[in-house]
Amino acid sequence: MTGEQVAEAESRVPSGERSVPVQFAANLTGIAALSKEQIELILDTAEHFREVSQRPIKKVPALRGKTVVNLFFEPSTRTRTSFEIAGKRLSADVQSVSASTSSVVKGETLLDTARNIEAMAPDILVMRHKSAGAADFLARHCSAAVVNAGDGAHEHPTQALLDALTIRQAKGDFAGLRVAIVGDIAHSRVARSNILCLRKLGADVVIAGPPTLLPLRAEALGVEVQRDVNAAIAGADVVMMLRVQVERGGNLNLPSTQEYFKLFGLTEERLKLANDAAVVMHPGPMNRGVEIASSVADGPRSLILEQVSNGLAVRMAVLYLLAGGGARNDESAA
Ligand code: CP
């Protein structure tokens, strides 16, 4: 992008004064630490950034001079790519590191890795790690802002935020909304962050899945617990399907994936139990024919690719707010 193109892009942007009603946090390691107002601030900021991605020149100068380092110690398609694109669309310098090509394979610890990265003065560290609590650990030891891109079975806050944005766009209000989350709840950081987020926003959450894939004392999460998937989906406004997290110990405990699909998968027939205007979501990656039928995943009720588009907007919002954006008269994001 030439200087002229940047100037041209910047001249076509709305420049209205925005006020920030709430203080944003220093790190984003989980939904648990966010207030309802902070969640709404992220969603409102993300709505603004959605528009940036629809322009011919998809770039604003908000994070010019800032450095974002993505540390991905677990595989990712959506989260990693969208954090990279988000940083670039905000004009940050973005560097991504994966475990397989880093000195982690030579035995370097997470703390030593982080200290060495921090010696290069990044402003924001985005990290995915297999261990629950890894993002909080990093936040305690680093002065850069830390974003949790998924830590074990603990939290995946930006996934829950993009899901909330998608639901808000489809349904308008969370009050009284019945959201069914179905599948491997016990091993899912997505389920955990979504339950926290949706409860804070006022939705009713029902979870369902095989008994071995439901968390112990699940009711303590403030959700309705169903072993019968049909009962959970009945009357739902949103049906969110999850895959079995085999990499975290999730086990079908059934003779075959066909058997799992028959008992717990979302088919067109099963979806008829939900409300007429119900929408279907899945964080990805999907196992078609296991937890969801292709005809549902690609059908008219599916918001699955909308979730991915919203993921980019939410991650732009999170990077922007963590970098100190959102102050009155800040036109760098416009
Ligand atoms: N939903 C999600 O986190 O996808 P990735 O693992 O591809 O990032």
PDB file of N, CA, C and O in Angstrom, residues 20-89:
ATOM      1  N   VAL A  20     -15.990   6.491  25.219  1.00  0.00           N
ATOM      2  CA  VAL A  20     -15.784   5.159  25.778  1.00  0.00           C
ATOM      3  C   VAL A  20     -16.387   5.131  27.172  1.00  0.00           C
ATOM      4  O   VAL A  20     -15.937   5.817  28.068  1.00  0.00           O
ATOM      5  N   PRO A  21     -17.459   4.348  27.360  1.00  0.00           N
ATOM      6  CA  PRO A  21     -18.144   4.392  28.644  1.00  0.00           C
ATOM      7  C   PRO A  21     -17.421   3.609  29.734  1.00  0.00           C
ATOM      8  O   PRO A  21     -17.665   3.813  30.899  1.00  0.00           O
ATOM      9  N   VAL A  22     -16.560   2.679  29.352  1.00  0.00           N
ATOM     10  CA  VAL A  22     -15.914   1.831  30.365  1.00  0.00           C
ATOM     11  C   VAL A  22     -14.426   1.722  30.081  1.00  0.00           C
ATOM     12  O   VAL A  22     -13.969   1.878  28.959  1.00  0.00           O
ATOM     13  N   GLN A  23     -13.704   1.428  31.148  1.00  0.00           N
ATOM     14  CA  GLN A  23     -12.257   1.227  31.060  1.00  0.00           C
ATOM     15  C   GLN A  23     -11.998  -0.174  30.530  1.00  0.00           C
ATOM     16  O   GLN A  23     -12.618  -1.136  30.994  1.00  0.00           O
ATOM     17  N   PHE A  24     -11.096  -0.331  29.578  1.00  0.00           N
ATOM     18  CA  PHE A  24     -10.781  -1.669  29.103  1.00  0.00           C
ATOM     19  C   PHE A  24      -9.647  -2.241  29.943  1.00  0.00           C
ATOM     20  O   PHE A  24      -8.905  -1.528  30.598  1.00  0.00           O
ATOM     21  N   ALA A  25      -9.528  -3.585  29.913  1.00  0.00           N
ATOM     22  CA  ALA A  25      -8.545  -4.264  30.762  1.00  0.00           C
ATOM     23  C   ALA A  25      -7.139  -4.169  30.168  1.00  0.00           C
ATOM     24  O   ALA A  25      -6.955  -3.785  29.016  1.00  0.00           O
ATOM     25  N   ALA A  26      -6.125  -4.549  30.982  1.00  0.00           N
ATOM     26  CA  ALA A  26      -4.737  -4.532  30.515  1.00  0.00           C
ATOM     27  C   ALA A  26      -4.422  -5.754  29.666  1.00  0.00           C
ATOM     28  O   ALA A  26      -3.555  -5.726  28.799  1.00  0.00           O
ATOM     29  N   ASN A  27      -5.130  -6.858  29.920  1.00  0.00           N
ATOM     30  CA  ASN A  27      -4.940  -8.120  29.186  1.00  0.00           C
ATOM     31  C   ASN A  27      -6.319  -8.698  28.885  1.00  0.00           C
ATOM     32  O   ASN A  27      -7.303  -8.330  29.527  1.00  0.00           O
ATOM     33  N   LEU A  28      -6.369  -9.640  27.942  1.00  0.00           N
ATOM     34  CA  LEU A  28      -7.613 -10.396  27.737  1.00  0.00           C
ATOM     35  C   LEU A  28      -7.263 -11.877  27.848  1.00  0.00           C
ATOM     36  O   LEU A  28      -6.886 -12.514  26.870  1.00  0.00           O
ATOM     37  N   THR A  29      -7.343 -12.388  29.079  1.00  0.00           N
ATOM     38  CA  THR A  29      -7.006 -13.798  29.276  1.00  0.00           C
ATOM     39  C   THR A  29      -8.241 -14.673  29.442  1.00  0.00           C
ATOM     40  O   THR A  29      -8.150 -15.887  29.381  1.00  0.00           O
ATOM     41  N   GLY A  30      -9.403 -14.055  29.683  1.00  0.00           N
ATOM     42  CA  GLY A  30     -10.623 -14.849  29.803  1.00  0.00           C
ATOM     43  C   GLY A  30     -11.845 -13.964  29.895  1.00  0.00           C
ATOM     44  O   GLY A  30     -11.740 -12.784  30.239  1.00  0.00           O
ATOM     45  N   ILE A  31     -12.995 -14.568  29.599  1.00  0.00           N
ATOM     46  CA  ILE A  31     -14.263 -13.837  29.732  1.00  0.00           C
ATOM     47  C   ILE A  31     -14.580 -13.625  31.211  1.00  0.00           C
ATOM     48  O   ILE A  31     -15.223 -12.653  31.594  1.00  0.00           O
ATOM     49  N   ALA A  32     -14.079 -14.555  32.053  1.00  0.00           N
ATOM     50  CA  ALA A  32     -14.399 -14.479  33.483  1.00  0.00           C
ATOM     51  C   ALA A  32     -14.062 -13.110  34.069  1.00  0.00           C
ATOM     52  O   ALA A  32     -14.764 -12.614  34.947  1.00  0.00           O
ATOM     53  N   ALA A  33     -12.990 -12.489  33.573  1.00  0.00           N
ATOM     54  CA  ALA A  33     -12.535 -11.226  34.153  1.00  0.00           C
ATOM     55  C   ALA A  33     -13.230 -10.009  33.539  1.00  0.00           C
ATOM     56  O   ALA A  33     -12.987  -8.877  33.967  1.00  0.00           O
ATOM     57  N   LEU A  34     -14.070 -10.208  32.536  1.00  0.00           N
ATOM     58  CA  LEU A  34     -14.710  -9.068  31.859  1.00  0.00           C
ATOM     59  C   LEU A  34     -16.086  -8.776  32.452  1.00  0.00           C
ATOM     60  O   LEU A  34     -16.830  -9.686  32.800  1.00  0.00           O
ATOM     61  N   SER A  35     -16.424  -7.500  32.522  1.00  0.00           N
ATOM     62  CA  SER A  35     -17.785  -7.114  32.906  1.00  0.00           C
ATOM     63  C   SER A  35     -18.675  -7.140  31.665  1.00  0.00           C
ATOM     64  O   SER A  35     -18.180  -7.155  30.525  1.00  0.00           O
ATOM     65  N   LYS A  36     -19.983  -7.103  31.894  1.00  0.00           N
ATOM     66  CA  LYS A  36     -20.928  -7.025  30.775  1.00  0.00           C
ATOM     67  C   LYS A  36     -20.633  -5.775  29.930  1.00  0.00           C
ATOM     68  O   LYS A  36     -20.660  -5.824  28.702  1.00  0.00           O
ATOM     69  N   GLU A  37     -20.288  -4.679  30.596  1.00  0.00           N
ATOM     70  CA  GLU A  37     -20.025  -3.430  29.871  1.00  0.00           C
ATOM     71  C   GLU A  37     -18.773  -3.553  29.015  1.00  0.00           C
ATOM     72  O   GLU A  37     -18.723  -3.035  27.892  1.00  0.00           O
ATOM     73  N   GLN A  38     -17.759  -4.235  29.527  1.00  0.00           N
ATOM     74  CA  GLN A  38     -16.532  -4.425  28.728  1.00  0.00           C
ATOM     75  C   GLN A  38     -16.813  -5.315  27.523  1.00  0.00           C
ATOM     76  O   GLN A  38     -16.284  -5.083  26.430  1.00  0.00           O
ATOM     77  N   ILE A  39     -17.634  -6.357  27.715  1.00  0.00           N
ATOM     78  CA  ILE A  39     -17.999  -7.223  26.583  1.00  0.00           C
ATOM     79  C   ILE A  39     -18.733  -6.392  25.526  1.00  0.00           C
ATOM     80  O   ILE A  39     -18.424  -6.468  24.330  1.00  0.00           O
ATOM     81  N   GLU A  40     -19.667  -5.576  25.976  1.00  0.00           N
ATOM     82  CA  GLU A  40     -20.435  -4.756  25.019  1.00  0.00           C
ATOM     83  C   GLU A  40     -19.538  -3.743  24.309  1.00  0.00           C
ATOM     84  O   GLU A  40     -19.740  -3.449  23.129  1.00  0.00           O
ATOM     85  N   LEU A  41     -18.554  -3.212  25.037  1.00  0.00           N
ATOM     86  CA  LEU A  41     -17.618  -2.281  24.396  1.00  0.00           C
ATOM     87  C   LEU A  41     -16.859  -2.983  23.256  1.00  0.00           C
ATOM     88  O   LEU A  41     -16.692  -2.434  22.163  1.00  0.00           O
ATOM     89  N   ILE A  42     -16.425  -4.228  23.504  1.00  0.00           N
ATOM     90  CA  ILE A  42     -15.706  -4.972  22.460  1.00  0.00           C
ATOM     91  C   ILE A  42     -16.635  -5.226  21.272  1.00  0.00           C
ATOM     92  O   ILE A  42     -16.239  -5.032  20.110  1.00  0.00           O
ATOM     93  N   LEU A  43     -17.874  -5.629  21.545  1.00  0.00           N
ATOM     94  CA  LEU A  43     -18.811  -5.924  20.444  1.00  0.00           C
ATOM     95  C   LEU A  43     -19.107  -4.658  19.642  1.00  0.00           C
ATOM     96  O   LEU A  43     -19.149  -4.692  18.399  1.00  0.00           O
ATOM     97  N   ASP A  44     -19.308  -3.538  20.328  1.00  0.00           N
ATOM     98  CA  ASP A  44     -19.602  -2.273  19.619  1.00  0.00           C
ATOM     99  C   ASP A  44     -18.396  -1.846  18.783  1.00  0.00           C
ATOM    100  O   ASP A  44     -18.548  -1.382  17.653  1.00  0.00           O
ATOM    101  N   THR A  45     -17.202  -2.007  19.338  1.00  0.00           N
ATOM    102  CA  THR A  45     -15.981  -1.629  18.598  1.00  0.00           C
ATOM    103  C   THR A  45     -15.814  -2.554  17.392  1.00  0.00           C
ATOM    104  O   THR A  45     -15.430  -2.102  16.304  1.00  0.00           O
ATOM    105  N   ALA A  46     -16.127  -3.837  17.576  1.00  0.00           N
ATOM    106  CA  ALA A  46     -16.021  -4.801  16.465  1.00  0.00           C
ATOM    107  C   ALA A  46     -16.996  -4.444  15.339  1.00  0.00           C
ATOM    108  O   ALA A  46     -16.657  -4.594  14.160  1.00  0.00           O
ATOM    109  N   GLU A  47     -18.179  -3.976  15.680  1.00  0.00           N
ATOM    110  CA  GLU A  47     -19.151  -3.571  14.645  1.00  0.00           C
ATOM    111  C   GLU A  47     -18.525  -2.496  13.762  1.00  0.00           C
ATOM    112  O   GLU A  47     -18.683  -2.500  12.544  1.00  0.00           O
ATOM    113  N   HIS A  48     -17.817  -1.582  14.383  1.00  0.00           N
ATOM    114  CA  HIS A  48     -17.152  -0.525  13.621  1.00  0.00           C
ATOM    115  C   HIS A  48     -16.093  -1.120  12.688  1.00  0.00           C
ATOM    116  O   HIS A  48     -16.010  -0.751  11.516  1.00  0.00           O
ATOM    117  N   PHE A  49     -15.321  -2.071  13.203  1.00  0.00           N
ATOM    118  CA  PHE A  49     -14.230  -2.624  12.393  1.00  0.00           C
ATOM    119  C   PHE A  49     -14.714  -3.558  11.287  1.00  0.00           C
ATOM    120  O   PHE A  49     -13.985  -3.802  10.326  1.00  0.00           O
ATOM    121  N   ARG A  50     -15.927  -4.083  11.402  1.00  0.00           N
ATOM    122  CA  ARG A  50     -16.473  -4.889  10.288  1.00  0.00           C
ATOM    123  C   ARG A  50     -16.511  -4.080   8.999  1.00  0.00           C
ATOM    124  O   ARG A  50     -16.228  -4.588   7.924  1.00  0.00           O
ATOM    125  N   GLU A  51     -16.839  -2.826   9.155  1.00  0.00           N
ATOM    126  CA  GLU A  51     -16.970  -1.947   7.984  1.00  0.00           C
ATOM    127  C   GLU A  51     -15.609  -1.741   7.303  1.00  0.00           C
ATOM    128  O   GLU A  51     -15.518  -1.668   6.082  1.00  0.00           O
ATOM    129  N   VAL A  52     -14.543  -1.706   8.100  1.00  0.00           N
ATOM    130  CA  VAL A  52     -13.199  -1.500   7.534  1.00  0.00           C
ATOM    131  C   VAL A  52     -12.869  -2.632   6.552  1.00  0.00           C
ATOM    132  O   VAL A  52     -12.277  -2.407   5.492  1.00  0.00           O
ATOM    133  N   SER A  53     -13.290  -3.855   6.892  1.00  0.00           N
ATOM    134  CA  SER A  53     -12.972  -5.002   6.035  1.00  0.00           C
ATOM    135  C   SER A  53     -13.814  -5.037   4.762  1.00  0.00           C
ATOM    136  O   SER A  53     -13.584  -5.872   3.890  1.00  0.00           O
ATOM    137  N   GLN A  54     -14.796  -4.156   4.656  1.00  0.00           N
ATOM    138  CA  GLN A  54     -15.597  -4.108   3.426  1.00  0.00           C
ATOM    139  C   GLN A  54     -15.143  -3.007   2.482  1.00  0.00           C
ATOM    140  O   GLN A  54     -15.698  -2.829   1.402  1.00  0.00           O
ATOM    141  N   ARG A  55     -14.134  -2.240   2.888  1.00  0.00           N
ATOM    142  CA  ARG A  55     -13.642  -1.155   2.029  1.00  0.00           C
ATOM    143  C   ARG A  55     -12.691  -1.702   0.967  1.00  0.00           C
ATOM    144  O   ARG A  55     -12.074  -2.754   1.162  1.00  0.00           O
ATOM    145  N   PRO A  56     -12.519  -0.980  -0.143  1.00  0.00           N
ATOM    146  CA  PRO A  56     -11.530  -1.417  -1.145  1.00  0.00           C
ATOM    147  C   PRO A  56     -10.121  -1.461  -0.544  1.00  0.00           C
ATOM    148  O   PRO A  56      -9.337  -2.358  -0.846  1.00  0.00           O
ATOM    149  N   ILE A  57      -9.821  -0.495   0.303  1.00  0.00           N
ATOM    150  CA  ILE A  57      -8.513  -0.495   0.981  1.00  0.00           C
ATOM    151  C   ILE A  57      -8.783  -0.754   2.455  1.00  0.00           C
ATOM    152  O   ILE A  57      -9.293   0.100   3.186  1.00  0.00           O
ATOM    153  N   LYS A  58      -8.446  -1.982   2.870  1.00  0.00           N
ATOM    154  CA  LYS A  58      -8.886  -2.479   4.183  1.00  0.00           C
ATOM    155  C   LYS A  58      -7.822  -2.188   5.233  1.00  0.00           C
ATOM    156  O   LYS A  58      -7.224  -3.109   5.795  1.00  0.00           O
ATOM    157  N   LYS A  59      -7.607  -0.922   5.524  1.00  0.00           N
ATOM    158  CA  LYS A  59      -6.536  -0.593   6.461  1.00  0.00           C
ATOM    159  C   LYS A  59      -6.831   0.740   7.148  1.00  0.00           C
ATOM    160  O   LYS A  59      -7.262   1.683   6.490  1.00  0.00           O
ATOM    161  N   VAL A  60      -6.592   0.762   8.471  1.00  0.00           N
ATOM    162  CA  VAL A  60      -6.650   2.017   9.227  1.00  0.00           C
ATOM    163  C   VAL A  60      -5.348   2.143  10.017  1.00  0.00           C
ATOM    164  O   VAL A  60      -4.687   1.147  10.290  1.00  0.00           O
ATOM    165  N   PRO A  61      -4.976   3.357  10.380  1.00  0.00           N
ATOM    166  CA  PRO A  61      -3.645   3.535  11.002  1.00  0.00           C
ATOM    167  C   PRO A  61      -3.602   3.344  12.517  1.00  0.00           C
ATOM    168  O   PRO A  61      -2.608   3.685  13.150  1.00  0.00           O
ATOM    169  N   ALA A  62      -4.644   2.775  13.105  1.00  0.00           N
ATOM    170  CA  ALA A  62      -4.791   2.760  14.568  1.00  0.00           C
ATOM    171  C   ALA A  62      -3.586   2.199  15.324  1.00  0.00           C
ATOM    172  O   ALA A  62      -3.248   2.677  16.397  1.00  0.00           O
ATOM    173  N   LEU A  63      -2.957   1.157  14.806  1.00  0.00           N
ATOM    174  CA  LEU A  63      -1.853   0.517  15.537  1.00  0.00           C
ATOM    175  C   LEU A  63      -0.504   0.742  14.845  1.00  0.00           C
ATOM    176  O   LEU A  63       0.437  -0.048  15.014  1.00  0.00           O
ATOM    177  N   ARG A  64      -0.435   1.843  14.106  1.00  0.00           N
ATOM    178  CA  ARG A  64       0.833   2.145  13.426  1.00  0.00           C
ATOM    179  C   ARG A  64       1.930   2.310  14.487  1.00  0.00           C
ATOM    180  O   ARG A  64       1.748   3.017  15.480  1.00  0.00           O
ATOM    181  N   GLY A  65       3.061   1.650  14.294  1.00  0.00           N
ATOM    182  CA  GLY A  65       4.163   1.742  15.259  1.00  0.00           C
ATOM    183  C   GLY A  65       4.074   0.726  16.390  1.00  0.00           C
ATOM    184  O   GLY A  65       4.986   0.625  17.212  1.00  0.00           O
ATOM    185  N   LYS A  66       2.982  -0.011  16.453  1.00  0.00           N
ATOM    186  CA  LYS A  66       2.840  -1.047  17.492  1.00  0.00           C
ATOM    187  C   LYS A  66       3.259  -2.403  16.918  1.00  0.00           C
ATOM    188  O   LYS A  66       3.141  -2.644  15.709  1.00  0.00           O
ATOM    189  N   THR A  67       3.717  -3.291  17.795  1.00  0.00           N
ATOM    190  CA  THR A  67       4.144  -4.623  17.360  1.00  0.00           C
ATOM    191  C   THR A  67       3.309  -5.692  18.060  1.00  0.00           C
ATOM    192  O   THR A  67       3.166  -5.675  19.287  1.00  0.00           O
ATOM    193  N   VAL A  68       2.745  -6.582  17.246  1.00  0.00           N
ATOM    194  CA  VAL A  68       1.945  -7.698  17.766  1.00  0.00           C
ATOM    195  C   VAL A  68       2.680  -8.996  17.449  1.00  0.00           C
ATOM    196  O   VAL A  68       3.049  -9.229  16.290  1.00  0.00           O
ATOM    197  N   VAL A  69       2.935  -9.831  18.468  1.00  0.00           N
ATOM    198  CA  VAL A  69       3.563 -11.140  18.240  1.00  0.00           C
ATOM    199  C   VAL A  69       2.550 -12.228  18.568  1.00  0.00           C
ATOM    200  O   VAL A  69       1.967 -12.248  19.660  1.00  0.00           O
ATOM    201  N   ASN A  70       2.305 -13.104  17.605  1.00  0.00           N
ATOM    202  CA  ASN A  70       1.395 -14.247  17.787  1.00  0.00           C
ATOM    203  C   ASN A  70       2.218 -15.491  18.101  1.00  0.00           C
ATOM    204  O   ASN A  70       3.029 -15.912  17.280  1.00  0.00           O
ATOM    205  N   LEU A  71       2.005 -16.041  19.290  1.00  0.00           N
ATOM    206  CA  LEU A  71       2.726 -17.261  19.692  1.00  0.00           C
ATOM    207  C   LEU A  71       1.722 -18.410  19.663  1.00  0.00           C
ATOM    208  O   LEU A  71       0.844 -18.491  20.534  1.00  0.00           O
ATOM    209  N   PHE A  72       1.824 -19.273  18.681  1.00  0.00           N
ATOM    210  CA  PHE A  72       0.868 -20.381  18.571  1.00  0.00           C
ATOM    211  C   PHE A  72       1.568 -21.707  18.835  1.00  0.00           C
ATOM    212  O   PHE A  72       2.305 -22.204  17.986  1.00  0.00           O
ATOM    213  N   PHE A  73       1.339 -22.247  20.050  1.00  0.00           N
ATOM    214  CA  PHE A  73       1.934 -23.517  20.453  1.00  0.00           C
ATOM    215  C   PHE A  73       1.005 -24.691  20.181  1.00  0.00           C
ATOM    216  O   PHE A  73       1.312 -25.816  20.568  1.00  0.00           O
ATOM    217  N   GLU A  74      -0.152 -24.410  19.593  1.00  0.00           N
ATOM    218  CA  GLU A  74      -1.106 -25.445  19.163  1.00  0.00           C
ATOM    219  C   GLU A  74      -1.586 -25.061  17.774  1.00  0.00           C
ATOM    220  O   GLU A  74      -1.596 -23.871  17.425  1.00  0.00           O
ATOM    221  N   PRO A  75      -2.039 -26.048  16.975  1.00  0.00           N
ATOM    222  CA  PRO A  75      -2.507 -25.723  15.617  1.00  0.00           C
ATOM    223  C   PRO A  75      -3.714 -24.784  15.629  1.00  0.00           C
ATOM    224  O   PRO A  75      -4.495 -24.775  16.577  1.00  0.00           O
ATOM    225  N   SER A  76      -3.836 -24.008  14.577  1.00  0.00           N
ATOM    226  CA  SER A  76      -4.984 -23.102  14.425  1.00  0.00           C
ATOM    227  C   SER A  76      -5.082 -22.668  12.973  1.00  0.00           C
ATOM    228  O   SER A  76      -4.066 -22.436  12.327  1.00  0.00           O
ATOM    229  N   THR A  77      -6.297 -22.573  12.473  1.00  0.00           N
ATOM    230  CA  THR A  77      -6.508 -21.963  11.155  1.00  0.00           C
ATOM    231  C   THR A  77      -7.158 -20.592  11.337  1.00  0.00           C
ATOM    232  O   THR A  77      -6.589 -19.565  10.984  1.00  0.00           O
ATOM    233  N   ARG A  78      -8.370 -20.575  11.932  1.00  0.00           N
ATOM    234  CA  ARG A  78      -9.154 -19.345  12.041  1.00  0.00           C
ATOM    235  C   ARG A  78      -8.512 -18.317  12.972  1.00  0.00           C
ATOM    236  O   ARG A  78      -8.349 -17.145  12.610  1.00  0.00           O
ATOM    237  N   THR A  79      -8.178 -18.724  14.192  1.00  0.00           N
ATOM    238  CA  THR A  79      -7.732 -17.762  15.203  1.00  0.00           C
ATOM    239  C   THR A  79      -6.404 -17.121  14.795  1.00  0.00           C
ATOM    240  O   THR A  79      -6.257 -15.895  14.829  1.00  0.00           O
ATOM    241  N   ARG A  80      -5.472 -17.959  14.383  1.00  0.00           N
ATOM    242  CA  ARG A  80      -4.167 -17.415  14.029  1.00  0.00           C
ATOM    243  C   ARG A  80      -4.248 -16.491  12.809  1.00  0.00           C
ATOM    244  O   ARG A  80      -3.715 -15.373  12.821  1.00  0.00           O
ATOM    245  N   THR A  81      -4.950 -16.954  11.763  1.00  0.00           N
ATOM    246  CA  THR A  81      -5.030 -16.144  10.549  1.00  0.00           C
ATOM    247  C   THR A  81      -5.744 -14.828  10.829  1.00  0.00           C
ATOM    248  O   THR A  81      -5.315 -13.760  10.361  1.00  0.00           O
ATOM    249  N   SER A  82      -6.822 -14.891  11.613  1.00  0.00           N
ATOM    250  CA  SER A  82      -7.574 -13.650  11.834  1.00  0.00           C
ATOM    251  C   SER A  82      -6.821 -12.684  12.743  1.00  0.00           C
ATOM    252  O   SER A  82      -6.909 -11.465  12.559  1.00  0.00           O
ATOM    253  N   PHE A  83      -6.046 -13.184  13.707  1.00  0.00           N
ATOM    254  CA  PHE A  83      -5.217 -12.260  14.499  1.00  0.00           C
ATOM    255  C   PHE A  83      -4.145 -11.615  13.613  1.00  0.00           C
ATOM    256  O   PHE A  83      -3.830 -10.430  13.760  1.00  0.00           O
ATOM    257  N   GLU A  84      -3.579 -12.390  12.707  1.00  0.00           N
ATOM    258  CA  GLU A  84      -2.561 -11.819  11.812  1.00  0.00           C
ATOM    259  C   GLU A  84      -3.170 -10.746  10.920  1.00  0.00           C
ATOM    260  O   GLU A  84      -2.641  -9.635  10.793  1.00  0.00           O
ATOM    261  N   ILE A  85      -4.313 -11.071  10.301  1.00  0.00           N
ATOM    262  CA  ILE A  85      -4.951 -10.093   9.409  1.00  0.00           C
ATOM    263  C   ILE A  85      -5.438  -8.884  10.216  1.00  0.00           C
ATOM    264  O   ILE A  85      -5.300  -7.736   9.771  1.00  0.00           O
ATOM    265  N   ALA A  86      -5.962  -9.143  11.416  1.00  0.00           N
ATOM    266  CA  ALA A  86      -6.456  -8.039  12.251  1.00  0.00           C
ATOM    267  C   ALA A  86      -5.332  -7.037  12.537  1.00  0.00           C
ATOM    268  O   ALA A  86      -5.513  -5.821  12.375  1.00  0.00           O
ATOM    269  N   GLY A  87      -4.188  -7.553  12.945  1.00  0.00           N
ATOM    270  CA  GLY A  87      -3.065  -6.664  13.234  1.00  0.00           C
ATOM    271  C   GLY A  87      -2.652  -5.865  12.003  1.00  0.00           C
ATOM    272  O   GLY A  87      -2.402  -4.649  12.073  1.00  0.00           O
ATOM    273  N   LYS A  88      -2.616  -6.533  10.856  1.00  0.00           N
ATOM    274  CA  LYS A  88      -2.190  -5.867   9.622  1.00  0.00           C
ATOM    275  C   LYS A  88      -3.204  -4.818   9.180  1.00  0.00           C
ATOM    276  O   LYS A  88      -2.836  -3.741   8.705  1.00  0.00           O
ATOM    277  N   ARG A  89      -4.497  -5.119   9.337  1.00  0.00           N
ATOM    278  CA  ARG A  89      -5.527  -4.129   8.945  1.00  0.00           C
ATOM    279  C   ARG A  89      -5.495  -2.903   9.854  1.00  0.00           C
ATOM    280  O   ARG A  89      -5.984  -1.845   9.492  1.00  0.00           O
TER     281      ARG A  89
END
